[in-house]
Tab-separated table of C-alpha atoms in Angstrom:
chain	number	residue	atom	x	y	z
A	1	UNK	CA	66.339	-44.371	-164.499
A	2	UNK	CA	63.065	-44.060	-166.078
A	3	UNK	CA	65.114	-41.523	-168.543
A	4	UNK	CA	67.135	-44.195	-169.377
A	5	UNK	CA	64.614	-46.848	-169.966
A	6	UNK	CA	62.731	-44.494	-172.248
A	7	UNK	CA	65.552	-43.509	-174.044
A	8	UNK	CA	66.927	-47.339	-174.276
A	9	UNK	CA	63.347	-48.775	-175.361
A	10	UNK	CA	62.800	-46.271	-177.955
A	11	UNK	CA	66.589	-47.200	-179.562
A	12	UNK	CA	65.493	-50.614	-178.991
A	13	UNK	CA	62.524	-50.603	-181.258
A	14	UNK	CA	63.639	-48.332	-183.932
A	15	UNK	CA	67.018	-50.890	-184.648
A	16	UNK	CA	64.247	-53.792	-184.507
A	17	UNK	CA	62.259	-52.154	-187.071
A	18	UNK	CA	62.814	-51.112	-191.136
A	19	UNK	CA	64.662	-47.718	-190.627
A	20	UNK	CA	63.821	-46.209	-194.378
A	21	UNK	CA	66.177	-44.076	-195.684
A	22	UNK	CA	66.571	-41.652	-198.167
A	23	UNK	CA	67.767	-43.068	-201.319
A	24	UNK	CA	69.960	-40.018	-202.065
A	25	UNK	CA	72.210	-37.976	-199.844
A	26	UNK	CA	70.290	-35.089	-198.424
A	27	UNK	CA	71.460	-31.710	-196.738
A	28	UNK	CA	69.355	-29.816	-194.745
A	29	UNK	CA	70.133	-26.161	-193.041
A	30	UNK	CA	67.308	-23.659	-191.653
A	31	UNK	CA	66.761	-20.914	-189.046
A	32	UNK	CA	63.924	-19.769	-187.355
A	33	UNK	CA	63.304	-16.353	-185.939
A	34	UNK	CA	61.039	-17.274	-182.384
A	35	UNK	CA	58.562	-14.553	-180.685
A	36	UNK	CA	58.870	-15.456	-177.001
A	37	UNK	CA	56.710	-14.621	-173.931
A	38	UNK	CA	58.126	-16.497	-170.576
A	39	UNK	CA	56.612	-17.314	-167.577
A	40	UNK	CA	57.838	-19.049	-164.596
A	41	UNK	CA	59.680	-19.704	-161.040
A	42	UNK	CA	63.299	-21.044	-159.955
A	43	UNK	CA	65.990	-20.910	-157.275
A	44	UNK	CA	68.730	-23.056	-155.738
A	45	UNK	CA	66.076	-24.954	-153.749
A	46	UNK	CA	62.228	-26.477	-154.374
A	47	UNK	CA	60.816	-23.142	-153.221
A	48	UNK	CA	60.855	-21.173	-155.794
A	49	UNK	CA	59.827	-18.066	-156.817
A	50	UNK	CA	57.588	-16.269	-159.750
A	51	UNK	CA	59.262	-14.301	-161.803
A	52	UNK	CA	58.481	-11.278	-164.803
A	53	UNK	CA	60.346	-11.878	-168.141
A	54	UNK	CA	59.649	-9.332	-171.328
A	55	UNK	CA	58.944	-10.666	-174.501
A	56	UNK	CA	62.034	-11.516	-176.636
A	57	UNK	CA	63.055	-13.010	-180.494
A	58	UNK	CA	64.862	-15.756	-180.252
A	59	UNK	CA	66.909	-17.402	-182.757
A	60	UNK	CA	67.048	-20.873	-183.838
A	61	UNK	CA	69.345	-22.907	-186.786
A	62	UNK	CA	70.323	-25.918	-187.715
A	63	UNK	CA	71.693	-28.875	-190.007
A	64	UNK	CA	70.763	-31.803	-190.800
A	65	UNK	CA	72.696	-34.992	-192.642
A	66	UNK	CA	70.510	-37.431	-194.414
A	67	UNK	CA	71.936	-40.979	-196.061
A	68	UNK	CA	70.917	-43.744	-197.909
A	69	UNK	CA	72.350	-46.349	-195.532
A	70	UNK	CA	69.480	-48.195	-193.656
A	71	UNK	CA	71.322	-48.870	-190.220
A	72	UNK	CA	72.974	-45.843	-189.178
A	73	UNK	CA	70.769	-42.826	-188.396
A	74	UNK	CA	70.710	-39.479	-189.644
A	75	UNK	CA	72.004	-36.681	-187.782
A	76	UNK	CA	70.515	-33.237	-186.823
A	77	UNK	CA	72.208	-30.723	-184.501
A	78	UNK	CA	70.461	-27.741	-183.993
A	79	UNK	CA	71.151	-24.642	-182.050
A	80	UNK	CA	68.468	-22.768	-179.880
A	81	UNK	CA	68.623	-19.609	-177.956
A	82	UNK	CA	66.300	-19.823	-175.011
A	83	UNK	CA	67.151	-16.610	-172.532
A	84	UNK	CA	65.016	-13.701	-171.193
A	85	UNK	CA	65.170	-11.086	-168.603
A	86	UNK	CA	62.956	-8.782	-166.632
A	87	UNK	CA	62.324	-6.836	-163.064
A	88	UNK	CA	60.500	-8.643	-160.160
A	89	UNK	CA	59.521	-7.907	-156.540
A	90	UNK	CA	60.021	-10.861	-154.253
A	91	UNK	CA	57.037	-12.302	-152.490
A	92	UNK	CA	58.681	-14.389	-150.179
A	93	UNK	CA	62.189	-14.793	-149.105
A	94	UNK	CA	64.550	-16.055	-151.784
A	95	UNK	CA	67.624	-18.521	-151.539
A	96	UNK	CA	70.030	-18.425	-155.156
A	97	UNK	CA	73.423	-19.559	-155.444
A	98	UNK	CA	74.433	-19.469	-152.038
A	99	UNK	CA	73.005	-15.526	-151.793
A	100	UNK	CA	69.906	-14.733	-149.537
A	101	UNK	CA	67.386	-12.254	-150.843
A	102	UNK	CA	64.479	-10.872	-148.266
A	103	UNK	CA	60.949	-10.609	-149.785
A	104	UNK	CA	59.922	-7.354	-150.898
A	105	UNK	CA	63.436	-6.961	-152.470
A	106	UNK	CA	63.240	-5.586	-156.381
A	107	UNK	CA	65.743	-7.784	-158.365
A	108	UNK	CA	66.803	-7.953	-161.691
A	109	UNK	CA	66.649	-11.477	-163.111
A	110	UNK	CA	68.180	-12.927	-166.380
A	111	UNK	CA	67.746	-16.500	-167.508
A	112	UNK	CA	69.809	-18.048	-170.312
A	113	UNK	CA	69.019	-21.741	-170.868
A	114	UNK	CA	70.199	-21.572	-174.524
A	115	UNK	CA	70.805	-25.218	-175.727
A	116	UNK	CA	71.818	-27.400	-178.663
A	117	UNK	CA	70.251	-30.491	-180.085
A	118	UNK	CA	72.426	-33.560	-181.215
A	119	UNK	CA	69.994	-35.868	-182.642
A	120	UNK	CA	69.864	-39.261	-184.062
A	121	UNK	CA	66.972	-40.443	-186.085
A	122	UNK	CA	65.464	-42.746	-188.721
A	123	UNK	CA	63.176	-42.010	-191.586
A	124	UNK	CA	60.185	-44.546	-190.609
A	125	UNK	CA	58.207	-43.457	-193.275
A	126	UNK	CA	59.021	-41.172	-196.021
A	127	UNK	CA	57.075	-40.234	-199.635
A	128	UNK	CA	55.691	-37.570	-201.486
A	129	UNK	CA	52.715	-37.646	-199.143
A	130	UNK	CA	53.976	-38.362	-195.231
A	131	UNK	CA	57.220	-38.269	-194.049
A	132	UNK	CA	58.110	-39.561	-190.042
A	133	UNK	CA	61.133	-39.541	-188.683
A	134	UNK	CA	61.723	-40.663	-184.866
A	135	UNK	CA	65.359	-41.104	-182.425
A	136	UNK	CA	67.029	-40.081	-179.613
A	137	UNK	CA	68.369	-36.275	-178.827
A	138	UNK	CA	70.630	-35.141	-176.260
A	139	UNK	CA	69.896	-31.916	-175.470
A	140	UNK	CA	72.688	-30.248	-173.949
A	141	UNK	CA	71.937	-26.900	-172.054
A	142	UNK	CA	74.250	-24.731	-171.239
A	143	UNK	CA	73.975	-21.013	-169.338
A	144	UNK	CA	73.154	-19.198	-166.599
A	145	UNK	CA	70.748	-17.593	-164.398
A	146	UNK	CA	71.413	-14.462	-162.276
A	147	UNK	CA	69.880	-12.294	-159.987
A	148	UNK	CA	70.696	-8.851	-158.665
A	149	UNK	CA	69.474	-6.234	-156.407
A	150	UNK	CA	68.419	-3.114	-158.359
A	151	UNK	CA	69.554	-0.891	-155.399
A	152	UNK	CA	72.821	0.675	-155.695
A	153	UNK	CA	75.720	-1.840	-154.350
A	154	UNK	CA	72.938	-4.941	-153.937
A	155	UNK	CA	74.142	-8.088	-153.532
A	156	UNK	CA	73.955	-10.200	-157.134
A	157	UNK	CA	74.111	-14.113	-157.861
A	158	UNK	CA	74.135	-16.279	-160.428
A	159	UNK	CA	74.407	-20.097	-161.033
A	160	UNK	CA	75.795	-22.064	-163.922
A	161	UNK	CA	73.783	-24.777	-165.556
A	162	UNK	CA	75.234	-27.299	-167.912
A	163	UNK	CA	73.648	-30.631	-168.668
A	164	UNK	CA	73.104	-33.208	-171.457
A	165	UNK	CA	69.339	-34.628	-171.234
A	166	UNK	CA	68.492	-37.529	-173.164
A	167	UNK	CA	65.387	-37.070	-174.625
A	168	UNK	CA	62.674	-38.977	-177.229
A	169	UNK	CA	62.688	-37.339	-180.657
A	170	UNK	CA	59.807	-37.166	-183.660
A	171	UNK	CA	59.016	-35.228	-186.598
A	172	UNK	CA	55.862	-35.539	-188.642
A	173	UNK	CA	55.748	-33.539	-192.395
A	174	UNK	CA	52.216	-34.520	-194.622
A	175	UNK	CA	52.335	-32.845	-197.772
A	176	UNK	CA	48.839	-31.066	-199.018
A	177	UNK	CA	49.057	-32.080	-203.149
A	178	UNK	CA	48.821	-29.656	-205.698
A	179	UNK	CA	49.131	-26.732	-203.009
A	180	UNK	CA	52.817	-26.946	-202.457
A	181	UNK	CA	51.865	-26.548	-199.005
A	182	UNK	CA	52.381	-28.868	-196.035
A	183	UNK	CA	51.800	-29.098	-192.291
A	184	UNK	CA	54.696	-30.439	-190.251
A	185	UNK	CA	54.990	-31.225	-186.266
A	186	UNK	CA	58.245	-31.790	-184.337
A	187	UNK	CA	59.118	-32.291	-180.691
A	188	UNK	CA	61.634	-33.460	-178.317
A	189	UNK	CA	60.660	-34.882	-175.079
A	190	UNK	CA	61.283	-36.520	-171.461
A	191	UNK	CA	60.093	-36.975	-167.868
A	192	UNK	CA	62.023	-37.994	-164.664
A	193	UNK	CA	62.225	-37.750	-161.406
A	194	UNK	CA	60.547	-34.714	-160.777
A	195	UNK	CA	61.726	-33.066	-163.996
A	196	UNK	CA	60.067	-32.375	-167.070
A	197	UNK	CA	61.324	-31.295	-170.630
A	198	UNK	CA	59.424	-30.458	-173.554
A	199	UNK	CA	59.957	-28.754	-176.898
A	200	UNK	CA	57.542	-28.573	-179.180
A	201	UNK	CA	56.467	-27.253	-182.372
A	202	UNK	CA	54.043	-27.619	-185.397
A	203	UNK	CA	52.941	-25.298	-188.333
A	204	UNK	CA	52.344	-24.859	-191.984
A	205	UNK	CA	55.068	-24.870	-194.765
A	206	UNK	CA	55.237	-23.872	-198.768
A	207	UNK	CA	57.851	-24.587	-200.785
A	208	UNK	CA	59.342	-21.753	-202.788
A	209	UNK	CA	61.489	-23.835	-204.755
A	210	UNK	CA	61.370	-27.730	-205.536
A	211	UNK	CA	64.134	-29.082	-208.443
A	212	UNK	CA	66.704	-31.191	-208.818
A	213	UNK	CA	69.355	-28.494	-207.440
A	214	UNK	CA	67.672	-27.069	-204.029
A	215	UNK	CA	64.310	-27.063	-202.785
A	216	UNK	CA	63.507	-23.877	-200.237
A	217	UNK	CA	60.655	-23.713	-197.865
A	218	UNK	CA	59.306	-21.262	-195.849
A	219	UNK	CA	57.256	-21.747	-193.099
A	220	UNK	CA	55.403	-20.202	-189.954
A	221	UNK	CA	54.273	-21.880	-186.247
A	222	UNK	CA	53.779	-21.984	-182.817
A	223	UNK	CA	56.606	-23.491	-180.416
A	224	UNK	CA	56.348	-23.960	-176.894
A	225	UNK	CA	59.145	-25.339	-174.318
A	226	UNK	CA	59.082	-26.324	-170.896
A	227	UNK	CA	62.235	-26.591	-168.436
A	228	UNK	CA	60.776	-28.227	-165.163
A	229	UNK	CA	64.318	-29.236	-163.331
A	230	UNK	CA	64.431	-30.585	-160.455
A	231	UNK	CA	67.857	-30.399	-158.826
A	232	UNK	CA	69.925	-29.913	-162.040
A	233	UNK	CA	73.541	-28.480	-160.946
A	234	UNK	CA	71.404	-27.188	-157.812
A	235	UNK	CA	69.082	-25.349	-159.932
A	236	UNK	CA	65.112	-25.672	-159.423
A	237	UNK	CA	63.208	-24.160	-162.296
A	238	UNK	CA	59.861	-24.034	-164.173
A	239	UNK	CA	59.999	-21.757	-166.613
A	240	UNK	CA	58.009	-21.898	-169.989
A	241	UNK	CA	58.832	-19.931	-173.618
A	242	UNK	CA	55.994	-19.853	-176.172
A	243	UNK	CA	55.041	-18.058	-179.266
A	244	UNK	CA	55.181	-17.715	-183.062
A	245	UNK	CA	58.101	-18.273	-185.157
A	246	UNK	CA	58.991	-18.049	-189.194
A	247	UNK	CA	61.784	-19.649	-190.904
A	248	UNK	CA	63.103	-20.996	-193.802
A	249	UNK	CA	64.566	-24.643	-195.078
A	250	UNK	CA	66.845	-25.427	-197.690
A	251	UNK	CA	67.026	-28.921	-198.995
A	252	UNK	CA	70.569	-29.693	-201.294
């Protein structure tokens, strides 16, 4: 499959090159708050229905371990809350999780596609001005999508979605000398067989602390997630989550 070729090609390129690891063991802990607006559609087949969603503040937190062993990848684990809900009027007949709903029905809709990233990466470049990481990400989507008629005694349906999706991963930081500031970008992406998933963010960070014991960065930026899923556990979707985030990161 195309996704397998992409991931294997990236892995081979990384192993063929010279990996530059941190000279010291480094532990990173971070957490973000992300204010999202959500739009998109989903269904139990390729006849998807558009839904309304409320804005929501999501959370994301991570831990990363970097080490001085050049051929063994560093590891990053990140848990991402990705959910939203709303009330929508169907514009056409709608099938979901074995249930059929007729046009003009009002539905409560809830999407929970919370996921965890399992990232293996190499530091391709790492100095005071520029840092570049490349690797692979196994994004484990594990959630539930549900709809229910708002009328008393109405029908309801829910669909479980659980899938590990391999993705290409990259991150870059460019320091701004004498300011304590840096600009950063990070993301994962894959496209295959009618599906496309990306999780991208970019922003600015400021070093509140920078010493031998601990570094502390605060950051603000913009994050965008697109989940275009084509028959993933009998689930079809094209959903967008995007908005401003702020966070903090500790480096020991």
